Amino acid sequence: MTDVTDLYPTRGTTEVTTPRQDPVVWGSPDTPGPFDVAGLQSFERDGFLAVDQLITEGEVAVYRRELDRLVGDPAIRADERSVVEPKSKEIRSVFEVHRISEVFAGLVRDERVVGRARQILGSDVYVHQSRINVKPGFGASGFYWHSDFETWHAEDGLPNMRTVSVSIALTENYDTNGGLMIMPGSHRTFLGCAGATPDDNYKKSLQMQDAGTPSDEALTALAGQYGIKLFTGRAGSATWFDCNCMHGSGDNITPFPRSNVFIVFNSVENAAVDPFAAPVRRPEFIGARDFTPVR
């Protein structure tokens, strides 16, 4: 196990809460970049920020075609980096998409994307995780409430909350097709979950979260304190959110798929060590061990 100080205990016998020990915005407010000062202040306060149009309609079409190509490729379907819906047997997610596809690799390097990550994290960044989420209509499963950092800390070994995610919509995000929900302000409290991490937990958690899941009582308290924000928006919009935001999404029982590309940037100064609360670390296509900065 790691000898780095564990600032955020989790996966013990009981749930514990720990006040955030890290900044939210690590960069200087006057650092040049796509975010203005007001945007960074909003992110600091709420733990997230929506961008109405991060990419254009024409670019959305390019990324949609690439998503469709990947999902329709039998070799991709057979790859361990693909996650298939248990019931429909349709592809739900494809991980490490920036390595599989040069089209999505270009999106990662786009200054509108990586530039915002550098502003928030105050350093060069690398991709800790990337994936496309298809979430097809008529029964695609949701994801239960969780903090990404709880998993990335426990199972991937990220020491500090110096990680940011962006979800870029490639289809319309309605209020009915399983959109992202976040508790505003929840990023300031770390909820350490109860229960040990099973061996090969990642295989189950990619389809349905279990280990690292908060109790109903804790979620009720957090929702009562912070409320819940549901994100909607047209294709090309994006939501940036802090690694410790409590978030989740419901099932999609509509005919309308909710497809997006999801990129997690981590500071090069926050490189992963040994897991803090798991017997082994997750595979590198889920939690990267290549800390090369995005250029």
XYZ file of C-alpha atoms in Angstrom:
295
model
C 0.000 0.000 0.000
C 0.993 3.639 -0.390
C 2.981 5.558 2.239
C 1.463 8.893 1.158
C -0.695 10.484 3.863
C -4.343 9.547 3.432
C -6.281 12.805 3.731
C -9.608 11.176 2.891
C -10.279 7.874 4.721
C -12.914 5.647 3.114
C -14.092 2.028 2.792
C -13.893 1.453 6.554
C -16.422 -0.065 8.911
C -18.560 3.096 9.048
C -19.275 6.153 6.921
C -17.181 9.189 7.801
C -17.229 12.775 6.572
C -14.079 14.828 6.074
C -13.986 18.533 5.185
C -12.222 19.170 1.898
C -8.494 19.578 2.481
C -7.660 20.896 -0.994
C -8.414 23.978 -3.092
C -11.202 23.789 -5.661
C -9.599 26.095 -8.230
C -5.830 25.645 -8.087
C -4.938 28.160 -10.777
C -4.642 31.922 -10.407
C -7.853 33.827 -11.229
C -5.979 35.973 -13.770
C -4.379 33.051 -15.633
C -5.316 33.435 -19.331
C -7.668 30.789 -20.705
C -11.180 30.029 -21.951
C -12.810 30.561 -18.525
C -13.292 34.120 -17.346
C -12.935 35.100 -13.674
C -16.688 34.900 -13.066
C -16.765 31.375 -14.486
C -13.969 30.210 -12.194
C -15.682 31.805 -9.205
C -18.901 29.986 -10.077
C -16.998 26.698 -10.351
C -15.351 27.380 -6.984
C -18.732 27.977 -5.343
C -20.835 25.220 -6.889
C -18.269 22.625 -7.942
C -19.455 22.683 -11.553
C -20.005 24.976 -14.512
C -22.112 24.454 -17.629
C -20.928 25.784 -21.005
C -23.773 26.292 -23.471
C -21.701 25.610 -26.590
C -18.256 24.155 -26.106
C -18.137 22.713 -29.628
C -20.055 23.652 -32.777
C -22.867 21.770 -34.511
C -20.474 20.773 -37.291
C -18.008 19.370 -34.768
C -20.789 17.501 -32.985
C -21.589 15.760 -36.282
C -17.952 14.674 -36.653
C -17.815 13.231 -33.136
C -21.210 11.551 -33.513
C -20.034 9.787 -36.679
C -16.927 8.615 -34.861
C -18.977 7.415 -31.897
C -21.266 5.479 -34.238
C -18.253 3.981 -36.008
C -16.724 2.790 -32.748
C -19.967 1.364 -31.370
C -20.601 -0.485 -34.629
C -17.108 -2.008 -34.829
C -17.104 -5.701 -33.745
C -13.458 -5.397 -32.683
C -14.311 -2.543 -30.333
C -17.260 -4.483 -28.929
C -14.962 -7.420 -28.158
C -12.346 -5.172 -26.531
C -12.171 -5.231 -22.709
C -12.459 -1.453 -22.779
C -16.095 -1.709 -23.901
C -18.937 -2.050 -21.384
C -22.156 -3.710 -22.558
C -25.649 -3.187 -21.093
C -26.625 -6.373 -19.171
C -30.186 -6.510 -20.559
C -30.091 -5.066 -24.074
C -26.507 -6.190 -24.806
C -25.875 -2.814 -26.448
C -22.599 -0.993 -25.877
C -22.937 1.407 -22.974
C -19.400 2.855 -22.782
C -16.025 2.623 -24.477
C -13.052 3.543 -22.288
C -9.673 5.022 -23.233
C -11.329 6.490 -26.300
C -8.579 9.098 -26.745
C -6.157 6.225 -27.395
C -8.516 4.208 -29.564
C -9.561 7.150 -31.762
C -7.430 9.962 -33.154
C -10.645 11.950 -33.634
C -11.297 11.982 -29.890
C -7.590 12.424 -29.166
C -7.851 15.702 -31.068
C -10.748 16.776 -28.866
C -8.655 16.131 -25.740
C -5.904 18.392 -27.119
C -8.357 21.151 -28.103
C -7.524 24.304 -26.152
C -11.221 24.881 -25.431
C -11.065 21.614 -23.499
C -7.582 21.132 -22.059
C -7.129 24.869 -21.543
C -10.044 24.939 -19.113
C -8.640 21.943 -17.235
C -5.273 23.698 -16.855
C -7.000 26.822 -15.525
C -8.900 24.883 -12.864
C -6.039 22.605 -11.825
C -3.257 25.191 -12.040
C -0.755 22.972 -13.828
C -0.147 20.775 -16.810
C -2.627 17.912 -16.949
C -2.859 14.349 -18.212
C -5.889 12.188 -18.989
C -6.760 9.992 -16.032
C -9.738 8.499 -17.856
C -11.712 9.004 -21.059
C -14.768 7.304 -22.463
C -17.762 7.682 -24.699
C -21.112 7.019 -23.039
C -23.893 5.920 -25.362
C -26.781 5.455 -22.907
C -29.204 4.190 -25.560
C -32.960 4.641 -25.216
C -35.478 2.144 -23.872
C -33.803 1.031 -20.696
C -30.180 2.118 -20.418
C -29.224 1.917 -16.763
C -28.346 4.969 -14.708
C -25.489 5.433 -12.254
C -26.252 5.664 -8.554
C -25.116 8.638 -6.466
C -21.374 8.742 -5.881
C -18.283 10.921 -5.711
C -15.780 10.058 -8.438
C -12.917 11.033 -6.162
C -13.997 8.447 -3.602
C -13.358 5.731 -6.203
C -10.304 7.354 -7.771
C -8.752 7.791 -4.315
C -9.705 4.369 -2.970
C -9.053 2.261 -6.081
C -6.756 4.318 -8.359
C -4.582 6.029 -5.739
C -5.163 9.719 -6.517
C -3.886 11.497 -3.372
C -5.588 14.887 -3.665
C -8.715 16.500 -5.087
C -6.915 17.977 -8.076
C -8.941 16.347 -10.833
C -11.714 17.704 -13.048
C -14.167 16.088 -15.461
C -15.945 17.376 -18.521
C -19.021 15.768 -20.065
C -19.608 16.995 -23.620
C -23.075 16.297 -25.009
C -23.212 14.677 -28.447
C -27.026 14.422 -28.325
C -29.693 16.607 -26.771
C -29.786 16.282 -22.979
C -33.463 16.435 -22.038
C -34.884 16.419 -18.537
C -36.260 12.942 -19.285
C -33.438 10.874 -20.834
C -31.232 10.126 -17.854
C -29.306 13.367 -17.520
C -26.531 14.224 -15.081
C -27.594 15.346 -11.591
C -25.218 17.101 -9.169
C -25.619 18.363 -5.617
C -24.236 21.950 -5.771
C -21.646 22.576 -3.070
C -21.241 18.911 -2.169
C -17.643 19.052 -3.435
C -16.621 20.684 -0.132
C -17.345 17.570 1.967
C -15.783 14.164 1.384
C -18.015 11.232 2.253
C -15.985 8.168 3.133
C -18.136 5.127 2.418
C -18.478 1.974 4.489
C -17.460 -1.490 3.326
C -14.283 -3.041 1.983
C -13.421 -3.084 -1.725
C -13.901 -6.530 -3.304
C -11.279 -8.029 -5.607
C -11.848 -7.006 -9.252
C -14.526 -4.590 -8.092
C -14.167 -2.579 -11.290
C -15.773 -5.345 -13.378
C -19.041 -4.985 -11.483
C -18.863 -1.246 -10.813
C -18.686 -0.346 -14.515
C -22.223 -1.667 -14.876
C -23.641 -0.976 -11.425
C -21.947 0.872 -8.571
C -21.830 -1.023 -5.267
C -18.628 -0.471 -3.270
C -18.203 3.233 -2.610
C -21.946 3.882 -2.570
C -23.270 6.325 0.065
C -26.052 5.321 2.445
C -29.601 6.586 1.984
C -29.245 8.542 5.223
C -26.096 10.331 4.051
C -27.621 11.129 0.656
C -30.769 12.467 2.268
C -28.700 14.779 4.455
C -26.567 15.984 1.535
C -29.570 16.576 -0.719
C -31.322 18.458 2.076
C -28.277 20.676 2.546
C -27.297 21.254 -1.078
C -30.272 20.435 -3.292
C -30.020 18.757 -6.698
C -29.296 20.316 -10.101
C -30.310 18.476 -13.291
C -28.332 19.340 -16.423
C -30.031 19.735 -19.768
C -28.698 21.210 -22.982
C -28.286 20.872 -26.689
C -25.632 18.804 -28.405
C -22.299 20.622 -28.122
C -22.927 21.854 -24.591
C -20.705 20.683 -21.761
C -20.636 20.373 -17.995
C -17.369 20.737 -16.063
C -17.458 19.324 -12.557
C -15.116 18.796 -9.646
C -13.971 15.287 -8.796
C -15.701 15.314 -5.396
C -19.179 16.410 -6.507
C -21.909 14.044 -5.389
C -23.630 13.124 -8.658
C -25.601 10.438 -10.452
C -28.008 9.830 -13.303
C -31.279 7.993 -13.776
C -32.269 5.260 -16.229
C -33.112 6.294 -19.769
C -36.505 4.816 -20.599
C -37.207 7.289 -23.410
C -36.581 6.562 -27.100
C -33.901 9.280 -27.130
C -30.286 8.233 -26.517
C -28.080 10.405 -24.334
C -24.590 10.164 -25.803
C -21.609 12.107 -24.536
C -17.838 12.065 -24.413
C -16.407 12.128 -20.906
C -12.821 13.238 -20.182
C -11.116 13.282 -16.782
C -8.057 15.512 -16.425
C -5.697 15.113 -13.472
C -2.843 17.414 -12.499
C 0.619 16.080 -13.286
C 1.419 17.124 -9.693
C -1.237 14.699 -8.385
C -0.001 11.505 -10.048
C -1.549 8.261 -8.856
C 0.172 6.174 -6.194
C -0.930 2.840 -4.712
C -4.664 2.537 -3.974
C -5.704 3.908 -0.598
C -8.515 1.406 0.014
C -8.356 -1.466 -2.465
C -6.301 -4.667 -2.710
C -5.105 -3.853 -6.249
C -5.364 -0.860 -8.549
C -7.773 -0.823 -11.456
C -6.604 -1.447 -15.049
C -4.830 1.444 -16.753
C -7.609 1.947 -19.300
C -9.784 3.032 -16.348
C -7.175 4.766 -14.173
C -4.158 5.849 -16.210
C -0.567 5.355 -15.102
C 0.864 7.329 -18.011
C 1.275 10.840 -16.601
C 2.463 12.459 -19.846
C 1.047 15.998 -20.094
C -1.497 16.706 -22.823
C 0.088 18.802 -25.575
